[in-house]
Short mmCIF file of C-alpha atoms in Angstrom, two decimals:
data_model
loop_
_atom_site.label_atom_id
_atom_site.label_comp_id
_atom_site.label_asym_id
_atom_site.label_seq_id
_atom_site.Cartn_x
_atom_site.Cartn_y
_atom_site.Cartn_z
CA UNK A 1 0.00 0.00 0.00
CA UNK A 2 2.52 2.56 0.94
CA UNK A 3 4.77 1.84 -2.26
CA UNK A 4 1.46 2.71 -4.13
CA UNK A 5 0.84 5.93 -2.31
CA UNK A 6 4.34 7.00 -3.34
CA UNK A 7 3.06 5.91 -6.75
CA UNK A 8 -0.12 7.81 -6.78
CA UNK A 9 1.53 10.87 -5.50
CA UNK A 10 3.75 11.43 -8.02
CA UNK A 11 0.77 10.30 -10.62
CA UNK A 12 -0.92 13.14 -9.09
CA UNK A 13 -3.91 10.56 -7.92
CA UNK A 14 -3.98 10.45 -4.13
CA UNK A 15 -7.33 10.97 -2.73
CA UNK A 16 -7.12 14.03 -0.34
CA UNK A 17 -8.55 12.54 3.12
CA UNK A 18 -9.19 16.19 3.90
CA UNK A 19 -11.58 16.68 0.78
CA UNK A 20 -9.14 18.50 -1.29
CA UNK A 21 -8.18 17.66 -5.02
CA UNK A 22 -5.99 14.91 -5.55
CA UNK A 23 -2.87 15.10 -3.82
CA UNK A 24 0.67 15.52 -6.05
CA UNK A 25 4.46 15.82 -5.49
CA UNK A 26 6.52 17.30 -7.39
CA UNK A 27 9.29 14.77 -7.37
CA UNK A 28 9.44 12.77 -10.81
CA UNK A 29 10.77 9.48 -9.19
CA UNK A 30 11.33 7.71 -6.28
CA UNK A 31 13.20 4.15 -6.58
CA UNK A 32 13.86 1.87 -4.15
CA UNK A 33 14.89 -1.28 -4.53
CA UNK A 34 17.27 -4.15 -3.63
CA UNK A 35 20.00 -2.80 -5.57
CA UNK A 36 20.69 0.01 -8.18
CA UNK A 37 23.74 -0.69 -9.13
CA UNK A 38 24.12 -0.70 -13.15
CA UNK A 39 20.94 1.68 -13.24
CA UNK A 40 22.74 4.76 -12.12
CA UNK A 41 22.58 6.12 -15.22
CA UNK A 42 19.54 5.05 -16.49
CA UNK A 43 17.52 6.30 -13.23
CA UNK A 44 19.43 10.46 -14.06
CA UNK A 45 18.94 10.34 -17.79
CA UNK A 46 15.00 10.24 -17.17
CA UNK A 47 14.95 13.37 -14.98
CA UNK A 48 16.68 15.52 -17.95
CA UNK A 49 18.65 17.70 -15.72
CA UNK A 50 21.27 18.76 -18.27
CA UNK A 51 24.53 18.26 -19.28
CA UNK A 52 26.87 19.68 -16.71
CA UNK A 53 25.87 18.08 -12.79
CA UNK A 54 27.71 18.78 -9.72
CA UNK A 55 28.05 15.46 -7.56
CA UNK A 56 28.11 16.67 -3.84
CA UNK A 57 29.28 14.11 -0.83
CA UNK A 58 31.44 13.92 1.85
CA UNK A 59 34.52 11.43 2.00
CA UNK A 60 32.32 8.43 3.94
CA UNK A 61 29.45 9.17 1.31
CA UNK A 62 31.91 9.41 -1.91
CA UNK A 63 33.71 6.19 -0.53
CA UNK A 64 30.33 4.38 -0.19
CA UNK A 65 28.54 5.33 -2.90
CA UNK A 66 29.59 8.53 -4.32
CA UNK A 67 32.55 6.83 -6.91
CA UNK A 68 30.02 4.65 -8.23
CA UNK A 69 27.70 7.54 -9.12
CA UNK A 70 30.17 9.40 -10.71
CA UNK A 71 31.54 6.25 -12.87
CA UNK A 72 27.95 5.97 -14.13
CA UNK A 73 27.35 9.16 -14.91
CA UNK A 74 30.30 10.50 -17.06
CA UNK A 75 29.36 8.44 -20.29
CA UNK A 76 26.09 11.08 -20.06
CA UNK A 77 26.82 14.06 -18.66
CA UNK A 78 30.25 16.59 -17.50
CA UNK A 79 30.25 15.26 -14.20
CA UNK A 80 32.19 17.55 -11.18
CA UNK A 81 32.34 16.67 -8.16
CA UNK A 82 32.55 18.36 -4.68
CA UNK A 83 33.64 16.46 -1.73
CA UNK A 84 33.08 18.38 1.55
CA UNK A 85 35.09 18.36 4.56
CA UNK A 86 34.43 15.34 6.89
CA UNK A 87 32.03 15.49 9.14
CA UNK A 88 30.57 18.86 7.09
CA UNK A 89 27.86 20.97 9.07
CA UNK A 90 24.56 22.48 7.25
CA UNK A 91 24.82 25.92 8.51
CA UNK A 92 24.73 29.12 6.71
CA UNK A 93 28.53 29.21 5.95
CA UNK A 94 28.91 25.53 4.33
CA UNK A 95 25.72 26.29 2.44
CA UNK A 96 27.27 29.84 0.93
CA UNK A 97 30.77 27.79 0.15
CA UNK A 98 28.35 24.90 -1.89
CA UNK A 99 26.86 27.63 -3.43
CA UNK A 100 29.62 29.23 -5.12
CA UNK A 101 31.18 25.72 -6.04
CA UNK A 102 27.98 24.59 -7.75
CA UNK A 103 27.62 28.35 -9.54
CA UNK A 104 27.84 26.75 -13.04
CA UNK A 105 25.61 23.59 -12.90
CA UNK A 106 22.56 22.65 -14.31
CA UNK A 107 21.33 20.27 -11.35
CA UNK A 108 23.38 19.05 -8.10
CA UNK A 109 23.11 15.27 -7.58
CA UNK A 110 23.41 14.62 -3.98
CA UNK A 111 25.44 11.48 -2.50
CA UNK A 112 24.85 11.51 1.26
CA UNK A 113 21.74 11.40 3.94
CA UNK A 114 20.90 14.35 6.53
CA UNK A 115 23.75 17.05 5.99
CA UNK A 116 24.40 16.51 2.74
CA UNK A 117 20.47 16.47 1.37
CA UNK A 118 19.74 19.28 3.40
CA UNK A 119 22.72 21.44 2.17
CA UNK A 120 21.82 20.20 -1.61
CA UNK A 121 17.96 21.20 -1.42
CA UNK A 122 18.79 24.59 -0.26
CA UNK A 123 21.56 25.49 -2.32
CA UNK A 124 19.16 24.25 -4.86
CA UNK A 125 16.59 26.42 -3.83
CA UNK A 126 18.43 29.20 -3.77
CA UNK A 127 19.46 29.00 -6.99
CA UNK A 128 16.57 28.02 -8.62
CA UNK A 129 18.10 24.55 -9.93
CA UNK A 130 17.00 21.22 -9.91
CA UNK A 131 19.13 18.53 -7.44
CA UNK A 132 18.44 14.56 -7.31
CA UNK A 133 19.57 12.05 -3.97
CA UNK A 134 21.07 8.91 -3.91
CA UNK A 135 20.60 8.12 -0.16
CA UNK A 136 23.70 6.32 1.78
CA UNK A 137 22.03 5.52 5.05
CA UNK A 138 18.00 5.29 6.66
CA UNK A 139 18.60 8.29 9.01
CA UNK A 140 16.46 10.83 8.60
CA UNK A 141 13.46 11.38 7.27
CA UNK A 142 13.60 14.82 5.07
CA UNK A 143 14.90 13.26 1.76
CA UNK A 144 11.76 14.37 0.25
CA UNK A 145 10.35 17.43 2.34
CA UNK A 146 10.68 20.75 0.94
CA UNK A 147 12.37 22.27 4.09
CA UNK A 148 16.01 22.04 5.40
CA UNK A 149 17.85 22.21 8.37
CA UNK A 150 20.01 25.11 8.64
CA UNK A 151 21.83 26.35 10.83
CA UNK A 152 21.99 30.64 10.52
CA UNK A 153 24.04 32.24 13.41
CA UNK A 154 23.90 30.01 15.36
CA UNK A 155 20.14 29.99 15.53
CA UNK A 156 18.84 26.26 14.09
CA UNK A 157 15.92 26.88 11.63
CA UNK A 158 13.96 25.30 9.36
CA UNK A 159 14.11 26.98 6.02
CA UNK A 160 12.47 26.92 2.66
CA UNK A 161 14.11 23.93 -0.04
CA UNK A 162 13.97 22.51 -3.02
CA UNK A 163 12.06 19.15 -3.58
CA UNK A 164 14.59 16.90 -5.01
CA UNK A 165 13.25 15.52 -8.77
CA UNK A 166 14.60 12.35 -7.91
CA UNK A 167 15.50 9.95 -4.61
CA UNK A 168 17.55 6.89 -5.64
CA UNK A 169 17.39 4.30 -2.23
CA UNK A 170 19.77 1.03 -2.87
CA UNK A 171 18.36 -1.42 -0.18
CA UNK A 172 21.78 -3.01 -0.19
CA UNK A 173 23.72 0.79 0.56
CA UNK A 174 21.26 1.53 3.46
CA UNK A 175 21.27 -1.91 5.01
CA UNK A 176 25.63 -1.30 5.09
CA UNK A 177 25.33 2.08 6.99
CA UNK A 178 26.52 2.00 10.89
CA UNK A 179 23.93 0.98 13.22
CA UNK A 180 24.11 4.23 14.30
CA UNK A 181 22.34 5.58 11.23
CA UNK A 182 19.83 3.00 10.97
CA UNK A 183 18.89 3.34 15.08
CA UNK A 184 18.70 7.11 13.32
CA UNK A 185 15.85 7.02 10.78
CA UNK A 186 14.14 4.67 13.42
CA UNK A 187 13.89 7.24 15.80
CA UNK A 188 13.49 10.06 13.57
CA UNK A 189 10.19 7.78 12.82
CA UNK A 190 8.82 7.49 16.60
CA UNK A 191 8.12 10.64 16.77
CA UNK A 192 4.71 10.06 14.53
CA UNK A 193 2.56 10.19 18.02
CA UNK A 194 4.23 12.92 19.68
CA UNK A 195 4.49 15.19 16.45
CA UNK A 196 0.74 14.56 15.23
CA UNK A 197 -0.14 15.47 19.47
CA UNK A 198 1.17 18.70 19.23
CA UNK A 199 -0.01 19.61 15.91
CA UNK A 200 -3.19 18.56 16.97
CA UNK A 201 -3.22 19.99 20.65
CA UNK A 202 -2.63 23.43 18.35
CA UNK A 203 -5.51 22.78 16.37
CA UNK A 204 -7.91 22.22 18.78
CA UNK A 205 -7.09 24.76 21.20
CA UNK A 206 -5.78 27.66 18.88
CA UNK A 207 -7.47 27.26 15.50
CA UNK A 208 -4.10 26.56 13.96
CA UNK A 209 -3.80 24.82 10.72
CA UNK A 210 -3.71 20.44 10.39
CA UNK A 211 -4.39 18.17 7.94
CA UNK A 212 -4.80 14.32 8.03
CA UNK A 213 -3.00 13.47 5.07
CA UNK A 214 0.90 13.14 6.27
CA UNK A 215 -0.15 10.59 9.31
CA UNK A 216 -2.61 8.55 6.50
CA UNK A 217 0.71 7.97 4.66
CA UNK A 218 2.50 6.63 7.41
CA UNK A 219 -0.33 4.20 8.78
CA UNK A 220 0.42 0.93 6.93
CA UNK A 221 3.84 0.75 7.95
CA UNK A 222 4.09 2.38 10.99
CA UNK A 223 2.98 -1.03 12.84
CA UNK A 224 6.12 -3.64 11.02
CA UNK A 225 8.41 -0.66 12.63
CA UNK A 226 7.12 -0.95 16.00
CA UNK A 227 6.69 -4.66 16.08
CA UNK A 228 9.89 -5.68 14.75
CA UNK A 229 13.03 -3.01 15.50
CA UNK A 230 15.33 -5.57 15.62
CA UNK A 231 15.06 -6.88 11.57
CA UNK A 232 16.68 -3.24 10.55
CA UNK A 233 19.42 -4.02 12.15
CA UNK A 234 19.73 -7.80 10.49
CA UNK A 235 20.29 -7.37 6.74
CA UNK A 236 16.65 -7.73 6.62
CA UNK A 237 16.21 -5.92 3.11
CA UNK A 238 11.90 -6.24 3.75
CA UNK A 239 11.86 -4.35 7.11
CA UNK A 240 14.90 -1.72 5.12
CA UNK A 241 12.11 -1.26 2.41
CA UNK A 242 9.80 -0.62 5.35
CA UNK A 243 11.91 2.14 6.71
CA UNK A 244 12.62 3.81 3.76
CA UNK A 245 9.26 3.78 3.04
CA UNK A 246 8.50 5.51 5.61
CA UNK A 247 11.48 8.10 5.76
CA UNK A 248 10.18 9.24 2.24
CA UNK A 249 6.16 9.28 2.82
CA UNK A 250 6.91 11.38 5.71
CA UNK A 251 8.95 14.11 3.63
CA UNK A 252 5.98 13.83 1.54
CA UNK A 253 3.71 14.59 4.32
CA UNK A 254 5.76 17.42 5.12
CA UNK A 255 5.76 19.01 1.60
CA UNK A 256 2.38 18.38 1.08
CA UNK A 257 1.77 20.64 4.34
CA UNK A 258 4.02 22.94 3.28
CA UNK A 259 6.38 22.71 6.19
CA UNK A 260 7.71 20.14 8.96
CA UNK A 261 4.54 20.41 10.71
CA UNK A 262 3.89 16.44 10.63
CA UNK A 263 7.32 15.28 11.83
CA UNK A 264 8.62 18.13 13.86
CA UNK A 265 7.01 19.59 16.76
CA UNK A 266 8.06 19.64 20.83
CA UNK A 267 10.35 16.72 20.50
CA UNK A 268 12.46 18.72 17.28
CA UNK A 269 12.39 21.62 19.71
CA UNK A 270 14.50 19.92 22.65
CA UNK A 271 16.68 18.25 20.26
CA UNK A 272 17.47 21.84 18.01
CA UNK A 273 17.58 23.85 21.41
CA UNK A 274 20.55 20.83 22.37
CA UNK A 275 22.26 21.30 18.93
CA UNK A 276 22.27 24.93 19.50
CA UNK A 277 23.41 25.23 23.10
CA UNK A 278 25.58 21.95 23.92
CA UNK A 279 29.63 21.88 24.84
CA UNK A 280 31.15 21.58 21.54
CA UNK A 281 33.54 18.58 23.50
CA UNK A 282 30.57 17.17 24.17
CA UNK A 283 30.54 13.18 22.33
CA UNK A 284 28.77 13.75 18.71
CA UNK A 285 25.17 12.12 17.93
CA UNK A 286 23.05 11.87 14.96
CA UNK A 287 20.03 13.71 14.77
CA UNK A 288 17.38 10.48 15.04
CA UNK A 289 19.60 9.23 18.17
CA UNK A 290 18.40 12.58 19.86
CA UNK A 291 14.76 12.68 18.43
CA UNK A 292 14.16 8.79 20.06
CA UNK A 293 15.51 10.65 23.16
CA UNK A 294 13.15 13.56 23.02
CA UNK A 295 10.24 11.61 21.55
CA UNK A 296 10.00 9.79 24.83
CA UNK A 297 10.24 13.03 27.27
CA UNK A 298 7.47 14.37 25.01
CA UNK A 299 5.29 11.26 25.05
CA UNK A 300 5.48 11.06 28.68
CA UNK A 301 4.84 15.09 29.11
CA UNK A 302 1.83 14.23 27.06
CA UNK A 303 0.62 11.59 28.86
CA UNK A 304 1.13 13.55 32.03
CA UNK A 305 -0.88 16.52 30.96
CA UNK A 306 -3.59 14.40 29.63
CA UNK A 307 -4.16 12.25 32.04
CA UNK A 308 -4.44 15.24 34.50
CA UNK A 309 -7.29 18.00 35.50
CA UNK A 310 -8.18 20.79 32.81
CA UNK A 311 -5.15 22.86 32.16
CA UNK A 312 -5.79 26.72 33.25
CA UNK A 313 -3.80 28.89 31.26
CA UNK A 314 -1.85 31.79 33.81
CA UNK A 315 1.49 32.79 32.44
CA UNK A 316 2.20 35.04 29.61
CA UNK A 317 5.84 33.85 28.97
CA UNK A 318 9.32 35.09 29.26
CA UNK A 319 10.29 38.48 27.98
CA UNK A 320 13.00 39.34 25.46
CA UNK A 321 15.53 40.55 28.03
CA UNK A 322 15.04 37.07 29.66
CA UNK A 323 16.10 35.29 26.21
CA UNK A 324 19.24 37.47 26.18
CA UNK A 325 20.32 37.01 29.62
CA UNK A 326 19.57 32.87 28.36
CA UNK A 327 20.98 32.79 24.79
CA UNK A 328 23.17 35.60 24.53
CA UNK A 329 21.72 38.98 22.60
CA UNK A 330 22.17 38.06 19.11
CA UNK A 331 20.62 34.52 19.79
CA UNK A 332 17.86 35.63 22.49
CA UNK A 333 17.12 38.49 20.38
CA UNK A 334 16.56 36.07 16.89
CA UNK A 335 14.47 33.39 19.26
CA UNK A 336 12.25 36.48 20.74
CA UNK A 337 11.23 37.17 17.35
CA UNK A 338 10.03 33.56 17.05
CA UNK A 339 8.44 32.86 21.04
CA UNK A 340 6.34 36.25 20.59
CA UNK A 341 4.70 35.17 17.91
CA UNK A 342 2.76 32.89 20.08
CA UNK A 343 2.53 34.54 23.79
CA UNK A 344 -1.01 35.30 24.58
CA UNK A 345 -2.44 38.08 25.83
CA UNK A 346 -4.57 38.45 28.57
CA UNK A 347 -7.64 38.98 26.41
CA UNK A 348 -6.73 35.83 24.18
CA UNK A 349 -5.85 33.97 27.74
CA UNK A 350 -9.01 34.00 29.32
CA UNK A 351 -10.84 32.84 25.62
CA UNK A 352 -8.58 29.57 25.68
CA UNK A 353 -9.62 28.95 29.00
CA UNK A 354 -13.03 28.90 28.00
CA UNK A 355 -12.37 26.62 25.23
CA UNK A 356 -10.19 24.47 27.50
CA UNK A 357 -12.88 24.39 29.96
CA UNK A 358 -15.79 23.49 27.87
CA UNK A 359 -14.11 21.11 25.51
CA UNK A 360 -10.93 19.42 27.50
CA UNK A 361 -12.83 16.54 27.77
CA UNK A 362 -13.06 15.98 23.63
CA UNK A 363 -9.86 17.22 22.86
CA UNK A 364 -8.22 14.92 25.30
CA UNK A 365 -10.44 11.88 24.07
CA UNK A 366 -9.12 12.82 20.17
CA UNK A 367 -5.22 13.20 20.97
CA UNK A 368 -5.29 9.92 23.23
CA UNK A 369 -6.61 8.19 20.48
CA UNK A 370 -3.27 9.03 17.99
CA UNK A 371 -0.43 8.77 20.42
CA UNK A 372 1.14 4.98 20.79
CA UNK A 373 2.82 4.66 24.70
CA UNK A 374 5.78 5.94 26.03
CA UNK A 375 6.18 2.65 27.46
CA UNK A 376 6.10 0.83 24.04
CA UNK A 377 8.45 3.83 22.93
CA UNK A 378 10.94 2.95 24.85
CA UNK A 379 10.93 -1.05 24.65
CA UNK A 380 11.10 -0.39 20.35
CA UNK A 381 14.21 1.89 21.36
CA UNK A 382 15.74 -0.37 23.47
CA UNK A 383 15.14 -3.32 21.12
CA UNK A 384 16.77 -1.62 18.57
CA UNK A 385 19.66 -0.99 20.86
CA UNK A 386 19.12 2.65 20.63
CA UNK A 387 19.86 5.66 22.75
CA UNK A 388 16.76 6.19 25.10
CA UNK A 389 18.28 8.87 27.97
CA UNK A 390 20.19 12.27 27.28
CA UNK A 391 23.46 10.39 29.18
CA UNK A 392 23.29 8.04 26.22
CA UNK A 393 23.41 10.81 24.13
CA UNK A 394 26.50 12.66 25.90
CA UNK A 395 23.97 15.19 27.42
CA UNK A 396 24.54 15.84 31.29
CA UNK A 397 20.60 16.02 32.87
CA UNK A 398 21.09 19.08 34.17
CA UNK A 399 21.46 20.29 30.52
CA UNK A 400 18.59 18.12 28.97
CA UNK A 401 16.35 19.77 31.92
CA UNK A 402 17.57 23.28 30.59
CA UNK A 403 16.60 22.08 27.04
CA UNK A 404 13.11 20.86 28.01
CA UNK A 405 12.20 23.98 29.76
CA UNK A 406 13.63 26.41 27.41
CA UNK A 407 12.77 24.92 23.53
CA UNK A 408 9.76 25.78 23.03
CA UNK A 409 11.62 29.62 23.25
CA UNK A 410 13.62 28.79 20.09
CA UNK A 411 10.55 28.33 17.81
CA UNK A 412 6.87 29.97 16.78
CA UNK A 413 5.02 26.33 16.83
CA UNK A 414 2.72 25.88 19.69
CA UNK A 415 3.41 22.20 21.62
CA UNK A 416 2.77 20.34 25.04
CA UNK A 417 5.77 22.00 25.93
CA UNK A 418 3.72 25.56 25.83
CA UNK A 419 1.03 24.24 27.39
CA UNK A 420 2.57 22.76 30.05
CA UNK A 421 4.62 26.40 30.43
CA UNK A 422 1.44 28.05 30.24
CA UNK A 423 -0.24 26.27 32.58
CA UNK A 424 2.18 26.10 35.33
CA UNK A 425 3.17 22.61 35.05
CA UNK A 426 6.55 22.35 32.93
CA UNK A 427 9.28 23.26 35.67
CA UNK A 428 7.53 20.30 37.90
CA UNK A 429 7.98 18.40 35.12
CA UNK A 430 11.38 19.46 34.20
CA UNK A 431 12.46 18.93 37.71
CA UNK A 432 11.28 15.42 37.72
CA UNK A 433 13.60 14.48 34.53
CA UNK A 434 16.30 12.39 37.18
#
């Protein structure tokens, strides 16, 4: 079913749940299968991206994949190639560098997973050109979303990207990554529940925006994840499809709501806030490692708030001399313009409370009935032998506490995290992460 829906997206023929027109992407072609090699060429020379490509990896991607690529596609096109620096970030800085070095292209082909895709898509974007992916490892799930993650000034944001025309997944390539990278795109899928909570909790309680499409994609293989962690890990090329299924219906979901709505909310937040703010000595982790992590403080701040009384709304929020004292000027002054996008004012206070107090009951009964248990959470984690507390992760608690209560400051999207803030109940909650 979910190979078809990537089918019938592209087709332009997926049946809006929502009651919209038919649902389409504008990627050309998604492939995956148990091997690619030998179609390298084929799989490019259908997207008709021109004659002069820029092949962008790092040294681990080029090694694994990257040299094969490029073989393949010099009988068709002037092939160049960029290899970044090891261990290359996506900030603001890299991105400018890739920019210049791909000036002259007519489409960047991307070798790589999280860094490299995101660094493609928006140098893409920004210069209006078309880019392609053939993914190295199952790690994250924004091969096909139209927003990257950038880091500008030190301020981690999601920004506007280019779709890529075409994602090229061998089975055989992801199944080879580290561990590491597969535990990755399994916990950069968890956060489903916790995700469509907060985008729902928004909804219902602020009017905002939501749309049942992006969670519709991911129900038919959402339960093989859950049920059997321990096959990605195996060879197991079936539960690889599975997972790569579902790492590129949830870009789709994303680019179909026009931003990382479906897949990012309160457990991004903590993670972005850690990026941001943690002791460069600190041990590196990859991005899913951390969302497992923060999927399961969210699930159980969730479950805490909803299985309480009705939230009553008091506190307005911290000001923007409070974010500088936190951040440091530039920073506070960047996430102020984000958290006052969403303080309420007194007037707008006292209506949610209202709301709250007349319909807790149904909005608690509809967000119960999407979110899957911490509990079960954790045991998927920990069968998968991934990360599932911030020491894990190289985060001291006394950090990961600081990250919890201060994330939702970094970012204008409205999560358990605000609610709890709002009504009183975060730092209780904060102080019982031991």
């Amino acid at each position: 079913m979910s190979q078809g829906a990537i089918e019938r997206l592209i087709a332009g023929s997926y049946p809006d749940p929502d009651g919209g027109a038919a649902l389409r992407v504008d990627t050309r072609a998604v492939v995956i299968a148990d091997s690619l090699a030998g179609r390298e060429s084929e799989l490019v020379a259908g997207l008709t991206l021109g004659r002069r490509l820029v092949l962008v990896s790092d040294p681990q991607t080029h090694g694994v994949l990257g040299r094969r690529v490029e073989r393949a596609l010099g009988g068709m096109a002037r092939v160049e190639r960029v290899v970044l620096a090891e261990h290359p970030h996506a900030d603001d800085s890299t991105a400018a560098k890739l920019g210049e070095a791909t000036r002259d292209a007519d489409a960047l082909i991307a070798v790589g997973s999280g860094t490299i895709n995101d660094l493609c898509k928006y140098v893409a974007a920004e210069a209006r050109k078309p880019y392609a992916v053939f993914g190295t490892a199952p790690s994250m799930n924004g091969y096909t979303s139209s927003s990257a993650a950038i880091t500008v000034g030190g301020h981690k944001k999601s920004l506007a990207a280019r779709v890529p025309v075409g994602v090229f997944l061998d089975l055989g390539v992801l199944a080879a990554a580290p561990p590491r990278m597969i535990r990755s795109g399994l916990g950069d899928s968890l956060c489903r529940p916790t995700a469509q909570a907060d985008w729902l909790l928004a909804h219902l309680l602020r009017d905002e925006p939501y749309r049942r499409v992006p969670f519709e994609l991911l129900a038919g293989d959402e339960p093989s994840l859950l049920e059997a962690p321990e096959a990605l890990l195996g060879g197991d090329l079936e539960a690889m499809a599975t997972l790569a299924r579902t790492l590129v219906l949830s870009g789709f979901g994303m680019t179909l709501c026009g931003g990382s709505y479906p897949a990012s909310q309160g457990e991004h937040l903590i993670s972005h806030y850690a990026e941001m703010m943690r002791d460069p000595a600190w041990p590196a982790s990859f991005h899913g490692e951390q969302i497992g992590v923060t999927t399961l403080t969210m699930a159980r701040l969730q479950e805490q708030l909803l299985s309480g009384g009705t939230p009553e709304l008091k506190a307005a929020g911290p000001g923007e001399r409070d974010l500088e004292a936190h951040f440091g000027v530039t920073l506070g002054r960047s996430c102020w313009r984000e958290l006052s996008q969403k303080l309420s004012a007194s007037a707008a206070i006292e209506a949610l409370n209202a709301r709250l107090a007349r319909d807790w009951p149904r909005m608690r009964t509809r967000i119960e009935r999407i979110l899957v248990p911490s509990d079960r959470l954790q045991a998927v984690l920990t069968r998968a032998g991934a990360p599932t507390d911030p020491e894990a992760l190289g985060w001291p608690r006394t950090f990961y506490r600081a990250a919890v209560a201060h994330a939702r400051e970094i970012r204008n999207r409205y999560t358990f995290l605000d609610l709890a803030a709002d009504a009183g109940r975060l730092e209780s909650f904060v102080a019982s992460l031991t």
